[in-house]
mmCIF file of C-alpha atoms in Angstrom:
data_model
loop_
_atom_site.group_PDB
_atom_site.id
_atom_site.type_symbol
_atom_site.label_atom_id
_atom_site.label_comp_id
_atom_site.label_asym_id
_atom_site.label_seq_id
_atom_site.Cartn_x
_atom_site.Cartn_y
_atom_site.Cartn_z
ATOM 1 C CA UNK P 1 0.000 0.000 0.000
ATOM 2 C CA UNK P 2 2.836 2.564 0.897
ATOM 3 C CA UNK P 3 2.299 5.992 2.244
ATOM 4 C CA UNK P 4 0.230 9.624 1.475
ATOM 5 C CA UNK P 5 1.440 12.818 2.195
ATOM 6 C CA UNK P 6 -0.961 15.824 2.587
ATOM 7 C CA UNK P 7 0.325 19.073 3.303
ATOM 8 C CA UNK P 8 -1.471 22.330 3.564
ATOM 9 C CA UNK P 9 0.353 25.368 4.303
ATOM 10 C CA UNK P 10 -1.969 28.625 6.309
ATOM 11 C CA UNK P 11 0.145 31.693 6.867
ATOM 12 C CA UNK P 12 3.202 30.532 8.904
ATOM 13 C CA UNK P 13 1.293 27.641 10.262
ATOM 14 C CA UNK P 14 2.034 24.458 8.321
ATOM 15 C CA UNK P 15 0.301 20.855 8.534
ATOM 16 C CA UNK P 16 2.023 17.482 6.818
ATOM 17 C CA UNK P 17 0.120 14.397 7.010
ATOM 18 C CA UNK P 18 1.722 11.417 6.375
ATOM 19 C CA UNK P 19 -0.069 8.182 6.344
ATOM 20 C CA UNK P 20 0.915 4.715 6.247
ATOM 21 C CA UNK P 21 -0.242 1.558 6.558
ATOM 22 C CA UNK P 22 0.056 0.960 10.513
ATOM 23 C CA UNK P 23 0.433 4.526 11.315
ATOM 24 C CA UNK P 24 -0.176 8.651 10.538
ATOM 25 C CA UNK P 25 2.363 11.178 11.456
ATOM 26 C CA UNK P 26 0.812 14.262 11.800
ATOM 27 C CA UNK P 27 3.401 17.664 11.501
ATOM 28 C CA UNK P 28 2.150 20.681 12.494
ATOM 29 C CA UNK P 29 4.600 22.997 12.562
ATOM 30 C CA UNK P 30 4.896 27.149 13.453
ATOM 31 C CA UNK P 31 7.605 29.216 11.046
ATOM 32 C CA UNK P 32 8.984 25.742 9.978
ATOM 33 C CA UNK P 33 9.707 24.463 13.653
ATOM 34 C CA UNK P 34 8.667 21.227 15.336
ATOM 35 C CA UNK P 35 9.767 21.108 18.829
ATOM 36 C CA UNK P 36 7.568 18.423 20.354
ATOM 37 C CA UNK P 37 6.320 14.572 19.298
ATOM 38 C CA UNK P 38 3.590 12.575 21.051
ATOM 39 C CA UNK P 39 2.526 9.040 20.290
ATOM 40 C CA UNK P 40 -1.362 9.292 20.990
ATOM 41 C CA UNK P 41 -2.894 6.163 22.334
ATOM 42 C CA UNK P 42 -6.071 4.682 21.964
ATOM 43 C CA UNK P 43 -7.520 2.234 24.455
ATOM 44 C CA UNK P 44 -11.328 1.136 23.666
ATOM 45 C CA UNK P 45 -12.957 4.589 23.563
ATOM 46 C CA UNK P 46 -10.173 7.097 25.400
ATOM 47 C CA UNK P 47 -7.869 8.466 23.985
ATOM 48 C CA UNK P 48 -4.849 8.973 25.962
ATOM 49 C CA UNK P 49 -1.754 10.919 24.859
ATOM 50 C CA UNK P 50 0.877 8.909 25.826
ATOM 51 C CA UNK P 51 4.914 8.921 25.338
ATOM 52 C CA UNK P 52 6.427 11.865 24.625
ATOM 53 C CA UNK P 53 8.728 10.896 22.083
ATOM 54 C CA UNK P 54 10.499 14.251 22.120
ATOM 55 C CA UNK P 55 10.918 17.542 24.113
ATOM 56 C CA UNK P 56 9.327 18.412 27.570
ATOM 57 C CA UNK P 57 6.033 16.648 28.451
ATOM 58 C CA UNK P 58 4.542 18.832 30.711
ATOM 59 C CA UNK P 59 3.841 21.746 28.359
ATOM 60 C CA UNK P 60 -0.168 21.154 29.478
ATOM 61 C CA UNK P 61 -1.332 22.909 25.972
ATOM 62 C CA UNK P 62 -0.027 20.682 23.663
ATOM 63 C CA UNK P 63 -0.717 17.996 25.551
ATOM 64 C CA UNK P 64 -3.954 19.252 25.149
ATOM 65 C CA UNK P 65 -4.078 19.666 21.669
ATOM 66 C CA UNK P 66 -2.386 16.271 20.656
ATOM 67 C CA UNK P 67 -5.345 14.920 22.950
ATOM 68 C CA UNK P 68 -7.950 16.310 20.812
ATOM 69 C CA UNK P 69 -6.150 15.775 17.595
ATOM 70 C CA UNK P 70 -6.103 11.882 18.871
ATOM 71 C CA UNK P 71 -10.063 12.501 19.375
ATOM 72 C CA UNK P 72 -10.417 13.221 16.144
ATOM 73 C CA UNK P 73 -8.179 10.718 14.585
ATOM 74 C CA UNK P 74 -9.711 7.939 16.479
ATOM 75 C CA UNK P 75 -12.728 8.967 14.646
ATOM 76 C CA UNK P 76 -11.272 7.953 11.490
ATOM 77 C CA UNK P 77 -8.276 5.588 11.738
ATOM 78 C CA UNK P 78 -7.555 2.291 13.895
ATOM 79 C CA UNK P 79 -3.877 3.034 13.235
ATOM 80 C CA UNK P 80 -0.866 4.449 15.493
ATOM 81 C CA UNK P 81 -0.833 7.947 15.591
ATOM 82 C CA UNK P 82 2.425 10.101 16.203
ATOM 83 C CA UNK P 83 1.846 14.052 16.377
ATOM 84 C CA UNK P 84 4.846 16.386 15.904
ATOM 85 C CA UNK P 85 3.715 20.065 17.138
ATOM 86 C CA UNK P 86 5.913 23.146 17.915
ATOM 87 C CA UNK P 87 4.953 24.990 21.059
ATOM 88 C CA UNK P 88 5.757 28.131 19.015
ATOM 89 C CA UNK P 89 2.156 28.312 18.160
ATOM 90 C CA UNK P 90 1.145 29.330 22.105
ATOM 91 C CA UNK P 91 3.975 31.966 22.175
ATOM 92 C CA UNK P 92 3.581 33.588 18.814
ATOM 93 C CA UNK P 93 0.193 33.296 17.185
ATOM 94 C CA UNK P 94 -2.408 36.098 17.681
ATOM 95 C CA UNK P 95 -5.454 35.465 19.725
ATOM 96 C CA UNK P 96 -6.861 33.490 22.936
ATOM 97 C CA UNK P 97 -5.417 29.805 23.477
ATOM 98 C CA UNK P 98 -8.928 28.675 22.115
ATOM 99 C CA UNK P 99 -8.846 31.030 18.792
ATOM 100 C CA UNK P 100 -5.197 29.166 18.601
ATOM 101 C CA UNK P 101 -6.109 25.707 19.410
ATOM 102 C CA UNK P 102 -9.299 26.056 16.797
ATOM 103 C CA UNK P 103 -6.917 27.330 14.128
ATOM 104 C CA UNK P 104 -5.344 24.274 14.375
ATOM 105 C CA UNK P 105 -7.605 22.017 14.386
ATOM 106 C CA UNK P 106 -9.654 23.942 11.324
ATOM 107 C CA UNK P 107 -6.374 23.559 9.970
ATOM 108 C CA UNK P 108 -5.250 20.012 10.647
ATOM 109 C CA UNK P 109 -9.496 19.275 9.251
ATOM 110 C CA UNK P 110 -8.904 20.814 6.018
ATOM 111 C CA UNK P 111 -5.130 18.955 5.581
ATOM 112 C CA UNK P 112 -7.277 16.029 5.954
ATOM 113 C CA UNK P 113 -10.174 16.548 3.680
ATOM 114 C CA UNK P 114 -7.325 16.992 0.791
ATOM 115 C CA UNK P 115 -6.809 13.067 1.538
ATOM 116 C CA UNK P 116 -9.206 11.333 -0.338
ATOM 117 C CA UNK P 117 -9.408 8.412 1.958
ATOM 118 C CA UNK P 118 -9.621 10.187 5.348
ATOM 119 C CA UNK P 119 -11.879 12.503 3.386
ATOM 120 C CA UNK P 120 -13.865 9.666 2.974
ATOM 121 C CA UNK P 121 -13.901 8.189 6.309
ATOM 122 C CA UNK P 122 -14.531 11.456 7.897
ATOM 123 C CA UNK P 123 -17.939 11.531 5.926
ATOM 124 C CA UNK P 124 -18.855 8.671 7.139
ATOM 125 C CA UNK P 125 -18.530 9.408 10.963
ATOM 126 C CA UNK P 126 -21.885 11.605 11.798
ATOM 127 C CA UNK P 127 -22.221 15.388 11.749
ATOM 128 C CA UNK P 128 -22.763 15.686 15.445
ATOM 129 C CA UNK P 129 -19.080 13.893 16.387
ATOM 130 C CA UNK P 130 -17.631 15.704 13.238
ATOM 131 C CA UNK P 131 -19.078 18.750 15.278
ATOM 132 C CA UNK P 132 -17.831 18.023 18.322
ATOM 133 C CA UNK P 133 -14.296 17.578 17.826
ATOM 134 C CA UNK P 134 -13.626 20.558 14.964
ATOM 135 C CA UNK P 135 -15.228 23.588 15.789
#
C-alpha cells in the first residue's frame, strides 16, 4: 500500500500528514519548527496521549491539543498515531489559546479533507461527532 502525504500550508502555520499503513504522522509545525512529538494512544474509547517521544512533556497545551487531535483521529483511523507540534504556536500566534487551538484544528481538518481516503472516512462518521471535535 505505501504511504500519502498531505500538506497544507496557512500563513506561517504548516500541517504534513503522512499516512501509512500501521500509522499517521501528523506535523504541524509554526515558522517551519517542530519542537515536540507525542505518540497518541487509543484504548477502547479514550484516547490517551501517551509517550512523549520528544521535548518536555509537561507543556499542558499541547498535551492538550495532541489529545484532541487523537479525538479526532480515532474517529477515522484504527492506526498508530504520532503528532509532531511546535509549542511556538502558544507563544507567537495572535489570539486566545482557544482562537489558537481552533486554528489548528480547522487547519489540521482541512489537511485532511485533501486526503481522499480520510476525506472519505470522515464523511462517514456523523455530523454531530464531526461537530464536536472541529469547531
Amino acid at each position: 500500500m505505501g504511504w500519502n502525504i498531505r500538506r497544507l500550508e496557512n500563513g506561517d502555520l504548516c500541517c504534513t500528514i503522512t499516512e501509512f499503513e500501521d500509522k499517521i504522522i501528523i506535523q504541524i509545525t509554526y515558522a517551519g519548527q517542530l519542537d515536540t512529538t507525542f505518540q497518541v494512544l487509543r484504548e477502547d474509547v479514550q484516547v490517551l496521549v501517551g509517550n512523549t517521544l520528544v521535548s518536555d512533556g509537561t507543556d499542558l497545551k499541547n498535551r492538550v491539543i495532541a489529545g484532541e487531535i487523537g479525538k479526532l483521529l480515532a474517529l477515522e483511523s484504527n492506526k498508530q498515531l504520532i503528532l509532531s507540534v511546535s509549542s511556538k504556536i502558544w507563544k507567537c500566534m495572535q489570539g486566545s489559546e482557544f482562537d489558537i487551538m481552533t486554528r489548528v484544528l480547522s487547519t489540521l481538518k482541512d489537511t485532511m479533507n485533501e486526503n481522499p481516503k480520510l476525506r472519505a472516512q470522515y464523511e462517514q462518521t456523523s455530523k454531530k461527532e464531526r461537530d464536536y471535535y472541529i469547531v
